Short mmCIF file of C-alpha atoms in Angstrom, two decimals:
data_model
loop_
_atom_site.label_atom_id
_atom_site.label_comp_id
_atom_site.label_asym_id
_atom_site.label_seq_id
_atom_site.Cartn_x
_atom_site.Cartn_y
_atom_site.Cartn_z
CA ASP A 1 29.73 -7.66 -76.87
CA ARG A 2 26.53 -8.58 -75.05
CA ASN A 3 28.40 -10.77 -72.61
CA GLU A 4 30.89 -8.00 -71.97
CA ALA A 5 28.05 -5.53 -71.33
CA GLU A 6 26.38 -7.93 -68.90
CA GLU A 7 29.65 -8.53 -67.09
CA ALA A 8 30.24 -4.78 -66.86
CA THR A 9 26.74 -4.32 -65.44
CA LEU A 10 27.30 -7.05 -62.85
CA GLU A 11 30.63 -5.56 -61.89
CA ARG A 12 29.00 -2.16 -61.45
CA LEU A 13 26.32 -3.74 -59.22
CA ARG A 14 28.98 -5.41 -57.09
CA PHE A 15 30.77 -2.08 -56.86
CA GLU A 16 27.60 -0.35 -55.65
CA GLU A 17 26.78 -3.14 -53.17
CA ARG A 18 30.18 -2.86 -51.55
CA VAL A 19 29.86 0.90 -51.30
CA ALA A 20 26.47 0.31 -49.67
CA ASP A 21 28.26 -1.98 -47.19
CA VAL A 22 30.36 1.03 -46.21
CA SER A 23 27.20 2.84 -45.14
CA LYS A 24 25.99 -0.14 -43.11
CA THR A 25 29.34 -0.46 -41.37
CA LEU A 26 29.57 3.22 -40.45
CA LEU A 27 25.96 3.51 -39.29
CA GLY A 28 26.13 0.36 -37.17
CA SER A 29 29.51 1.06 -35.61
CA SER A 30 28.35 1.35 -31.96
CA GLY A 31 31.70 2.83 -30.94
CA LYS A 32 33.88 0.05 -32.37
CA ALA A 33 37.53 1.09 -32.65
CA ASP A 34 38.09 -0.59 -36.03
CA THR A 35 34.93 0.70 -37.73
CA LEU A 36 36.73 2.94 -40.20
CA ASP A 37 39.23 0.21 -41.13
CA GLU A 38 36.33 -2.15 -41.80
CA ALA A 39 34.70 0.44 -44.05
CA LEU A 40 37.97 0.90 -45.94
CA GLU A 41 38.13 -2.87 -46.46
CA HIS A 42 34.79 -2.67 -48.28
CA LEU A 43 36.13 0.14 -50.44
CA LEU A 44 39.32 -1.82 -51.18
CA ARG A 45 37.28 -4.71 -52.55
CA ALA A 46 34.84 -2.42 -54.34
CA SER A 47 37.51 -0.39 -56.14
CA ASP A 48 39.91 -3.31 -56.71
CA VAL A 49 42.97 -1.21 -55.88
CA SER A 50 46.15 -1.84 -53.93
CA ARG A 51 45.64 0.54 -51.02
CA VAL A 52 42.88 2.64 -49.50
CA TYR A 53 43.76 5.15 -46.80
CA VAL A 54 42.65 8.25 -44.94
CA PHE A 55 44.71 11.38 -44.28
CA GLU A 56 43.67 14.13 -41.87
CA ASN A 57 44.73 17.76 -41.98
CA PHE A 58 46.50 19.61 -39.19
CA ASP A 59 48.20 22.97 -38.79
CA ASP A 60 51.92 23.24 -38.16
CA PRO A 61 53.10 26.57 -36.70
CA GLU A 62 56.08 26.70 -39.05
CA ARG A 63 54.97 24.84 -42.20
CA GLY A 64 51.31 25.71 -42.33
CA LEU A 65 48.66 23.19 -43.34
CA CYS A 66 49.93 19.59 -43.26
CA MET A 67 48.58 16.08 -43.73
CA ARG A 68 49.09 12.82 -41.84
CA GLN A 69 47.95 9.29 -42.51
CA THR A 70 45.57 7.85 -39.88
CA HIS A 71 44.09 4.70 -41.46
CA GLU A 72 45.09 2.26 -44.19
CA VAL A 73 44.12 -1.10 -45.64
CA CYS A 74 46.13 -2.95 -48.30
CA ALA A 75 45.55 -5.74 -50.77
CA GLU A 76 47.42 -8.97 -50.18
CA GLY A 77 51.13 -8.64 -50.93
CA VAL A 78 51.11 -4.83 -50.99
CA ALA A 79 53.47 -3.07 -48.57
CA PRO A 80 51.63 -0.79 -46.13
CA GLN A 81 52.70 2.83 -45.71
CA ILE A 82 50.96 3.68 -42.42
CA ASP A 83 54.33 3.60 -40.60
CA ASN A 84 56.11 5.71 -43.19
CA PRO A 85 57.37 8.70 -41.13
CA LEU A 86 57.17 10.98 -44.17
CA LEU A 87 53.40 10.45 -44.31
CA GLN A 88 52.88 11.41 -40.67
CA SER A 89 53.79 15.04 -41.23
CA LEU A 90 53.74 16.13 -44.87
CA ALA A 91 53.16 19.79 -45.74
CA TYR A 92 50.82 20.64 -48.59
CA ARG A 93 53.06 23.45 -49.73
CA PRO A 94 54.94 23.64 -51.91
CA GLU A 95 54.86 20.07 -53.30
CA PHE A 96 51.12 19.43 -52.89
CA ALA A 97 49.76 22.97 -53.14
CA ALA A 98 47.80 21.92 -56.27
CA TRP A 99 46.14 19.14 -54.25
CA GLU A 100 45.14 21.63 -51.54
CA HIS A 101 43.74 23.98 -54.19
CA GLU A 102 41.47 21.24 -55.61
CA LEU A 103 40.53 19.36 -52.45
CA VAL A 104 39.50 22.41 -50.46
CA ARG A 105 37.05 23.16 -53.28
CA GLY A 106 35.63 19.64 -53.16
CA ASN A 107 37.30 18.45 -56.35
CA PRO A 108 39.04 15.09 -56.84
CA VAL A 109 42.70 14.64 -57.70
CA TYR A 110 43.47 11.64 -59.90
CA GLY A 111 45.58 10.29 -62.71
CA LEU A 112 48.81 8.46 -63.49
CA VAL A 113 51.71 9.33 -61.24
CA GLU A 114 53.99 9.74 -64.25
CA ASN A 115 51.89 12.74 -65.29
CA LEU A 116 52.17 14.57 -61.96
CA SER A 117 54.74 17.18 -60.96
CA PRO A 118 58.32 15.98 -60.34
CA ALA A 119 58.06 16.69 -56.58
CA GLN A 120 54.79 14.76 -56.25
CA ARG A 121 56.07 11.96 -58.46
CA ARG A 122 59.18 11.50 -56.31
CA ILE A 123 57.15 11.01 -53.11
CA LEU A 124 54.50 8.79 -54.68
CA GLU A 125 56.86 6.62 -56.72
CA GLU A 126 58.81 5.82 -53.55
CA GLN A 127 55.60 4.06 -52.41
CA GLY A 128 55.34 2.18 -55.70
CA ILE A 129 52.20 4.04 -56.79
CA ILE A 130 51.37 3.97 -60.48
CA SER A 131 47.82 5.39 -60.44
CA ILE A 132 46.08 7.43 -57.75
CA LEU A 133 42.67 8.86 -56.85
CA VAL A 134 42.26 11.30 -53.97
CA LEU A 135 38.84 12.53 -52.79
CA PRO A 136 38.20 15.24 -50.17
CA ILE A 137 36.58 14.36 -46.86
CA ARG A 138 34.44 17.06 -45.30
CA SER A 139 33.35 16.71 -41.68
CA ALA A 140 30.98 19.06 -39.86
CA GLY A 141 31.22 21.51 -42.77
CA GLN A 142 35.02 21.66 -42.70
CA TRP A 143 37.65 20.12 -44.96
CA HIS A 144 38.94 17.31 -42.76
CA GLY A 145 41.41 15.63 -45.14
CA PHE A 146 41.09 13.07 -47.91
CA ILE A 147 40.64 9.42 -48.79
CA GLY A 148 43.09 7.96 -51.28
CA PHE A 149 43.08 4.96 -53.64
CA ASP A 150 46.43 3.66 -54.94
CA ASP A 151 47.15 1.14 -57.67
CA VAL A 152 50.69 -0.24 -57.62
CA ASP A 153 50.12 -2.92 -60.28
CA SER A 154 48.64 -1.17 -63.33
CA PRO A 155 47.92 2.30 -64.76
CA ARG A 156 44.31 2.43 -63.54
CA VAL A 157 42.00 4.77 -65.43
CA TRP A 158 39.27 6.21 -63.20
CA THR A 159 35.85 6.73 -64.79
CA ASP A 160 33.42 9.46 -63.83
CA GLY A 161 31.10 6.76 -62.45
CA ASP A 162 33.85 5.39 -60.21
CA ILE A 163 34.67 8.82 -58.88
CA ARG A 164 31.03 9.73 -58.16
CA LEU A 165 30.42 6.48 -56.30
CA LEU A 166 33.58 6.71 -54.24
CA ALA A 167 32.88 10.40 -53.52
CA THR A 168 29.63 9.25 -51.92
CA ALA A 169 31.66 6.93 -49.70
CA ALA A 170 33.92 9.86 -48.78
CA GLU A 171 30.84 11.82 -47.70
CA MET A 172 29.76 8.87 -45.52
CA ILE A 173 33.16 8.79 -43.87
CA GLY A 174 33.00 12.54 -43.24
CA ALA A 175 29.60 12.16 -41.54
CA TYR A 176 30.95 9.27 -39.47
CA LEU A 177 33.97 11.31 -38.34
CA ALA A 178 31.72 14.23 -37.37
CA ARG A 179 29.54 11.91 -35.32
CA GLU A 180 32.56 10.33 -33.63
CA ARG A 181 33.94 13.76 -32.77
CA ALA A 182 30.60 14.89 -31.33
CA GLU A 183 30.29 11.73 -29.24
CA HIS A 184 33.86 12.15 -28.01
CA GLU A 185 33.21 15.75 -27.01
CA LEU A 186 29.99 14.67 -25.29
CA ARG A 187 31.87 12.04 -23.28
CA ILE A 188 34.41 14.66 -22.24
CA ALA A 189 31.63 17.06 -21.23
CA VAL A 190 29.88 14.36 -19.19
CA LYS A 191 33.12 13.50 -17.37
CA ALA A 192 33.75 17.19 -16.69
CA ALA A 193 30.22 17.62 -15.33
CA GLU A 194 30.61 14.56 -13.10
CA ALA A 195 33.93 15.85 -11.81
CA ALA A 196 32.38 19.26 -11.13
CA ASN A 197 29.51 17.66 -9.21
CA GLN A 198 31.93 15.61 -7.14
CA ALA A 199 34.00 18.71 -6.40
CA LYS A 200 30.85 20.60 -5.44
CA GLY A 201 29.79 17.75 -3.17
CA ARG A 202 33.16 17.73 -1.45
CA PHE A 203 33.06 21.51 -1.07
CA LEU A 204 29.57 21.46 0.45
CA ALA A 205 30.50 18.64 2.80
CA ASN A 206 33.60 20.49 3.95
CA ILE A 207 31.92 23.86 4.37
CA SER A 208 28.99 22.22 6.15
CA HIS A 209 31.38 20.74 8.68
CA GLU A 210 33.15 24.07 9.12
CA VAL A 211 29.86 25.93 9.64
CA ARG A 212 28.09 23.32 11.76
CA THR A 213 30.78 23.25 14.42
CA PRO A 214 30.61 26.96 15.43
CA ILE A 215 26.82 27.10 15.01
CA THR A 216 26.41 24.10 17.30
CA ALA A 217 28.59 25.82 19.89
CA ILE A 218 26.51 29.02 19.56
CA LEU A 219 23.26 27.09 19.99
CA MET A 220 24.57 25.28 23.04
CA GLY A 221 25.63 28.62 24.55
CA ALA A 222 22.24 30.16 23.79
CA GLU A 223 20.44 27.23 25.42
CA ALA A 224 22.65 27.52 28.49
CA ILE A 225 21.93 31.25 28.79
CA ARG A 226 18.20 30.69 28.42
CA ASP A 227 18.14 27.89 31.00
CA GLN A 228 20.01 30.04 33.53
CA SER A 229 17.79 33.14 33.06
CA ARG A 230 14.38 34.05 34.45
CA PRO A 231 11.50 33.75 31.96
CA ASP A 232 10.96 37.53 31.82
CA ASP A 233 14.61 38.44 31.27
CA ALA A 234 15.71 39.99 27.99
CA GLU A 235 18.37 37.30 27.77
CA VAL A 236 15.66 34.69 27.23
CA ARG A 237 14.20 36.59 24.27
CA HIS A 238 17.66 37.11 22.80
CA SER A 239 18.56 33.46 23.35
CA ASP A 240 15.36 32.31 21.67
CA MET A 241 16.15 34.56 18.69
CA ILE A 242 19.65 33.06 18.44
CA LEU A 243 18.25 29.54 18.68
CA ARG A 244 15.60 30.11 16.02
CA ASN A 245 17.94 31.67 13.52
CA GLY A 246 20.76 29.25 14.26
CA ARG A 247 18.48 26.29 13.65
CA HIS A 248 17.26 27.93 10.48
CA LEU A 249 20.86 28.31 9.30
CA LEU A 250 21.50 24.63 10.04
CA ALA A 251 18.40 23.77 8.01
CA ILE A 252 19.79 25.76 5.08
CA MET A 253 23.06 23.84 5.32
CA ASN A 254 21.10 20.58 5.31
CA ASP A 255 19.23 21.72 2.18
CA LEU A 256 22.52 22.43 0.41
CA LEU A 257 23.87 19.01 1.33
CA ASP A 258 20.67 17.34 0.19
CA VAL A 259 20.90 18.99 -3.23
CA SER A 260 24.43 17.64 -3.56
CA ARG A 261 23.36 14.17 -2.47
CA ILE A 262 20.40 14.11 -4.83
CA GLU A 263 22.61 15.09 -7.78
CA ALA A 264 25.05 12.33 -6.81
CA GLY A 265 22.23 9.81 -6.33
CA ARG A 266 23.24 9.25 -2.69
CA LEU A 267 20.31 10.75 -0.75
CA GLU A 268 19.12 8.19 1.79
CA MET A 269 15.83 8.26 3.69
CA ARG A 270 15.71 7.30 7.36
CA ILE A 271 12.14 6.25 8.15
CA GLU A 272 11.22 6.35 11.84
CA ASP A 273 8.49 7.44 14.27
CA VAL A 274 8.45 11.24 14.13
CA PRO A 275 6.62 13.32 16.77
CA LEU A 276 4.39 15.46 14.61
CA LEU A 277 3.71 18.22 17.12
CA GLU A 278 7.43 18.74 17.58
CA ILE A 279 7.87 19.11 13.83
CA LEU A 280 5.08 21.69 13.68
CA ALA A 281 6.61 23.59 16.59
CA GLU A 282 9.98 23.63 14.83
CA VAL A 283 8.34 24.96 11.68
CA GLU A 284 6.56 27.71 13.60
CA SER A 285 9.68 28.76 15.50
CA ALA A 286 11.71 28.86 12.27
CA ILE A 287 9.18 30.72 10.09
CA ALA A 288 7.47 33.12 12.51
CA PRO A 289 10.54 35.42 12.79
CA LEU A 290 10.63 35.67 9.00
CA ALA A 291 7.04 36.96 8.96
CA ASP A 292 7.52 39.51 11.75
CA PRO A 293 9.08 42.25 9.57
CA LYS A 294 6.09 42.09 7.20
CA PRO A 295 2.48 43.11 7.81
CA ILE A 296 1.44 39.45 7.67
CA GLN A 297 0.58 36.80 10.21
CA PHE A 298 1.98 33.29 10.28
CA ARG A 299 0.40 30.50 12.28
CA VAL A 300 0.07 26.74 12.45
CA GLN A 301 -3.40 25.34 13.09
CA CYS A 302 -4.34 21.79 14.03
CA LEU A 303 -7.87 21.17 12.74
CA SER A 304 -8.29 17.77 14.37
CA LYS A 305 -6.65 15.53 16.91
CA LEU A 306 -3.30 14.46 15.52
CA PRO A 307 -1.45 11.20 16.13
CA ASP A 308 1.50 11.35 18.46
CA CYS A 309 3.84 10.14 15.70
CA VAL A 310 3.94 9.61 11.97
CA ARG A 311 6.26 7.36 9.97
CA SER A 312 8.66 9.55 8.01
CA ASP A 313 12.18 10.87 7.74
CA ARG A 314 12.26 13.54 10.41
CA THR A 315 14.85 15.76 8.73
CA ARG A 316 13.26 15.57 5.28
CA LEU A 317 9.74 16.17 6.62
CA ALA A 318 10.81 19.25 8.56
CA GLN A 319 12.79 20.55 5.59
CA ALA A 320 9.88 20.09 3.22
CA VAL A 321 7.36 21.91 5.40
CA ILE A 322 9.81 24.68 6.31
CA ASN A 323 10.70 25.23 2.64
CA ILE A 324 7.04 25.45 1.62
CA ALA A 325 6.23 27.86 4.46
CA ASN A 326 9.36 29.91 3.82
CA ASN A 327 8.43 30.36 0.13
CA ALA A 328 4.88 31.32 1.11
CA VAL A 329 6.11 33.99 3.54
CA LYS A 330 8.71 35.23 1.07
CA HIS A 331 6.13 35.83 -1.67
CA THR A 332 3.32 37.17 0.55
CA ASP A 333 3.27 40.91 1.25
CA GLU A 334 -0.03 41.22 3.16
CA GLY A 335 -2.63 39.05 4.80
CA SER A 336 -1.55 35.80 6.41
CA VAL A 337 0.18 32.49 5.84
CA GLU A 338 -1.29 29.48 7.58
CA ILE A 339 -0.38 25.82 7.85
CA ARG A 340 -3.52 23.81 8.59
CA VAL A 341 -3.11 20.19 9.57
CA ARG A 342 -5.76 17.57 10.12
CA TYR A 343 -5.89 13.80 10.41
CA ASP A 344 -8.57 12.01 8.39
CA LEU A 345 -10.41 8.80 9.17
CA ASP A 346 -8.18 6.71 6.89
CA GLY A 347 -5.13 7.66 8.90
CA ASP A 348 -3.70 9.99 6.20
CA LEU A 349 -2.16 13.29 7.13
CA ASP A 350 -3.54 16.16 5.05
CA GLY A 351 -2.20 19.72 5.06
CA ASP A 352 -4.02 22.70 3.51
#
């Protein structure tokens, strides 16, 4: 009797170790396609049955709630049922309505097949099943389906300890399925976001081209009118207004394209010698008209002798200063907005 008790204790420990292996397998899956099959292999050895399998639920418009087999592992010499067409679309009702009633409530279904209803017995006996245990799988708070354990060799009697331990494994599988579903949905969302960004980039590139062409023509016409007019003519003032606002519109288009390029990781810097005074003049000509409608003054002040050129990306430097000045004018209702520039002894440009 003592030897039998020790052997039973050792067998229970082996059972628990193999169930623990299920947890290790599911937690360390790292996206492996055969993770669930590997976990079922551990359960097959732990429970010493003929088959272990997973069914998932799905809704059929005509037959209501149905089940289909998605995974299966079998002991050596046992015929698999994963390709059985009956098990790929089997309605719970009417034959398995009792199973649905128990499983949806989190209860197990188990026993000898000979003691089940005639309809259930017919389907199960065709698979050679003598004894069966079915445990519900819940995933993300919903009844996902069930895990089943078949014995085709002997009338297996399931103990409460067996059922509790294997129910824990069913909970692990439910958590794994929920995680896999969340990761799958995340991958889909990432792909959708990437596709949206690419579409946005293409749209901005196309619209930029469509807008740049007429604006460039307008600017060239305005420059021609200004060059052909006397300095005190109204045409010169109107041409300057067109040039300032047209260049400002082009700068806005460049900003939109830069946002798209930054999001796509394709923004490139072109470092060159940039005439600083020209940049400051561009900033003043672009921002001064924006300040005119307000009771504020805008000016650019050079507080020291500036170098002829600085090393920078001309477009990005102009955009950065114009954006800062534009925001300052936009949010200032009285007083003044000033850009003060000086060159220090270390050769660093410093703006206040």
